[in-house]
PDB file of C-alpha atoms in Angstrom:
ATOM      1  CA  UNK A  30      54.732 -17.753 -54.729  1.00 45.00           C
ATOM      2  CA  UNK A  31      57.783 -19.478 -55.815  1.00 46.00           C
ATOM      3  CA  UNK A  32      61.096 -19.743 -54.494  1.00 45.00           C
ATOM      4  CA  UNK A  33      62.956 -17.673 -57.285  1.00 47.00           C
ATOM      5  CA  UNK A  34      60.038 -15.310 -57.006  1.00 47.00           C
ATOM      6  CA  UNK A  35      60.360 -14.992 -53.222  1.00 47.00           C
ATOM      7  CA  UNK A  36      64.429 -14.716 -53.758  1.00 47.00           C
ATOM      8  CA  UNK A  37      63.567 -11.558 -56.151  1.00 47.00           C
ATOM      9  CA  UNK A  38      61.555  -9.419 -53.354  1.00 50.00           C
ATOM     10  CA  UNK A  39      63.263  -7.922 -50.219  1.00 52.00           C
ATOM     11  CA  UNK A  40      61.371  -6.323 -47.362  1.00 59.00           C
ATOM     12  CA  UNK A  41      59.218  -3.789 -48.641  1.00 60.00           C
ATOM     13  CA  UNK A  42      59.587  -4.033 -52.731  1.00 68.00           C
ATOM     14  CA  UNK A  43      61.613  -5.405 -55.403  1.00 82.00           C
ATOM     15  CA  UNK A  44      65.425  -6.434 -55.176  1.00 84.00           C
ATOM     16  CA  UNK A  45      65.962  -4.349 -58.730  1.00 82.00           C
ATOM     17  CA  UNK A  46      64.674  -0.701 -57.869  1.00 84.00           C
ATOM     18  CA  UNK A  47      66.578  -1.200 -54.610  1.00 86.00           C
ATOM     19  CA  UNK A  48      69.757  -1.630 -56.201  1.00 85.00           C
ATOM     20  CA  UNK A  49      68.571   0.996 -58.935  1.00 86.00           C
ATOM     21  CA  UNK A  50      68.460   3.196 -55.373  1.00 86.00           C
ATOM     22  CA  UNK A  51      71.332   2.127 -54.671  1.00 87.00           C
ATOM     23  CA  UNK A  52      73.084   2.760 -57.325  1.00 88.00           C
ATOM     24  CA  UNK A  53      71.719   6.723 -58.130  1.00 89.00           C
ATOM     25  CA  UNK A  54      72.528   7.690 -54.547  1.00 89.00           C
ATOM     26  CA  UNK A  55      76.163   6.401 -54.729  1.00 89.00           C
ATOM     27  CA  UNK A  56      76.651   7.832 -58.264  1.00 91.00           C
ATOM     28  CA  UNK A  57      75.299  11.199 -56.499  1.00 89.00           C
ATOM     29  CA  UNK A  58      77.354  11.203 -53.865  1.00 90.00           C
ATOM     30  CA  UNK A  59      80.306  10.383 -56.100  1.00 90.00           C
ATOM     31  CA  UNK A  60      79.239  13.434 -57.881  1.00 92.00           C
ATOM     32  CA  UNK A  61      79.004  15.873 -54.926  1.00 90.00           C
ATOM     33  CA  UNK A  62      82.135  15.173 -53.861  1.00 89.00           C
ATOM     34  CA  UNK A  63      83.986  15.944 -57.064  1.00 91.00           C
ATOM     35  CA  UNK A  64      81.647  18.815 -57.303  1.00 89.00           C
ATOM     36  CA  UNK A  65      83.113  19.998 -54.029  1.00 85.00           C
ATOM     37  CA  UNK A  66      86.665  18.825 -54.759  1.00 86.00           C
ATOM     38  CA  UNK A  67      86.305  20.655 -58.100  1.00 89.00           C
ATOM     39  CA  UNK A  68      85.160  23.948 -55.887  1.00 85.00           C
ATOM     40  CA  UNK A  69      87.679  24.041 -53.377  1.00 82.00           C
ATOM     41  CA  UNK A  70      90.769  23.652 -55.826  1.00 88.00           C
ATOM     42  CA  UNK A  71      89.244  26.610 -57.511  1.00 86.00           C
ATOM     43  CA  UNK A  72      88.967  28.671 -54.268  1.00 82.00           C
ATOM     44  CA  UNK A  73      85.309  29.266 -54.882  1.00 80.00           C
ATOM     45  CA  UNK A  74      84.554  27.531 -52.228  1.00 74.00           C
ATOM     46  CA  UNK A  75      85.192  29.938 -49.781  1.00 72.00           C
ATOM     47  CA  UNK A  76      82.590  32.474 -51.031  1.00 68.00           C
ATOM     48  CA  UNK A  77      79.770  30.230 -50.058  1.00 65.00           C
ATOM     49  CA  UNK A  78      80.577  31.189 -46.604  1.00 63.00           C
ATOM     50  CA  UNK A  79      78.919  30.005 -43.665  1.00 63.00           C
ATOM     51  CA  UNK A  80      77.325  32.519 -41.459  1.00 69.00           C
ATOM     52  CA  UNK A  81      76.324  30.604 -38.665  1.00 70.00           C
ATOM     53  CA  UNK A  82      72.594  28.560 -37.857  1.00 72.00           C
ATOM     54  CA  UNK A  83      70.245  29.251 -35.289  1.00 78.00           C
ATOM     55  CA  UNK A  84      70.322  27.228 -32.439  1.00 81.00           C
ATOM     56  CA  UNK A  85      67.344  25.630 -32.493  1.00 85.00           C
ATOM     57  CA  UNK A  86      67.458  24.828 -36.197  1.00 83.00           C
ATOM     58  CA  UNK A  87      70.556  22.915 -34.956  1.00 83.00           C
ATOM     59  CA  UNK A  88      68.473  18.981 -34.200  1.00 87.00           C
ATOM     60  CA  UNK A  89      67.306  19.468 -37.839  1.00 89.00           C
ATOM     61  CA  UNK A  90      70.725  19.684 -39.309  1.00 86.00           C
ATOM     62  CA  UNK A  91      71.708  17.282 -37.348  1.00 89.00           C
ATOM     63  CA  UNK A  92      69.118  14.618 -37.889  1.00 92.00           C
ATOM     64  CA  UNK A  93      69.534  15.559 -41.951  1.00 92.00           C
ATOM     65  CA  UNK A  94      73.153  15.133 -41.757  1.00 91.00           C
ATOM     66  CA  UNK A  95      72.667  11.861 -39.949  1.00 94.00           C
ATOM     67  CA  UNK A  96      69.930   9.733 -42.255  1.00 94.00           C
ATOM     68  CA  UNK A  97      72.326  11.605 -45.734  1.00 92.00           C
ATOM     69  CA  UNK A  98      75.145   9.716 -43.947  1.00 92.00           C
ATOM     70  CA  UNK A  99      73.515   6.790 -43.387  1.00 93.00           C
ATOM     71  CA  UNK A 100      72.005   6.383 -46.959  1.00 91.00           C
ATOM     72  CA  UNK A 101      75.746   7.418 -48.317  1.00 90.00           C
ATOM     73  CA  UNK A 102      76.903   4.319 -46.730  1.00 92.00           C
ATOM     74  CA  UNK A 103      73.963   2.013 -47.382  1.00 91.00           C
ATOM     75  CA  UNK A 104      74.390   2.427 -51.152  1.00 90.00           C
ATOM     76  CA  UNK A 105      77.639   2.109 -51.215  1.00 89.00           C
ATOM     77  CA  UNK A 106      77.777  -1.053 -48.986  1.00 90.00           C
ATOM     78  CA  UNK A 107      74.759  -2.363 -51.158  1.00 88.00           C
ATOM     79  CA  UNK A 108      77.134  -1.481 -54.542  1.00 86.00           C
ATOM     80  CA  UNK A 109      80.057  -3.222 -53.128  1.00 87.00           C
ATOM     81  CA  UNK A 110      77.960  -6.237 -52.991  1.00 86.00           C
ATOM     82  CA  UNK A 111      76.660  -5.793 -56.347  1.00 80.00           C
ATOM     83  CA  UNK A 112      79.789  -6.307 -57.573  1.00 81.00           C
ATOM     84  CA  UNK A 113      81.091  -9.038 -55.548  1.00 78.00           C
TER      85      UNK A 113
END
């Protein structure tokens, strides 16, 4: 394998569909929270209303809220230093 071949891959698959990844989960975030921003200045967001979770459900939501965070930033961070 060559070097600019080798310089294309990174760990697991190719350097393009990562930034492609990248790039559709910071464009969907971006969208979610004008979405949300769009919602609340409306007042319609207050209908959704939250009725509470179970308590053992509670991990779950946690460890989903957690890895969404995570990829939020790692696209974003990966963006940034697309365009750099």
């Amino acid at each position: 394998m060559s070097d600019r071949e080798a310089g294309d891959r990174d760990g697991g698959g190719s350097r393009i569909a990562t930034n492609r990844a990248a790039v559709a989960i910071a464009i969907g975030s971006l969208l979610i929270a004008v979405v949300i921003g769009v919602l609340a200045r409306r007042g319609l967001l207050g209908s959704v209303g939250v009725r509470g979770i179970a308590v053992d459900a509670l991990p779950f939501y946690l460890l989903f809220l957690l890895l969404a965070v995570w990829l939020v930033v790692w696209s974003w961070r990966r963006l940034v230093s697309l365009l750099q």
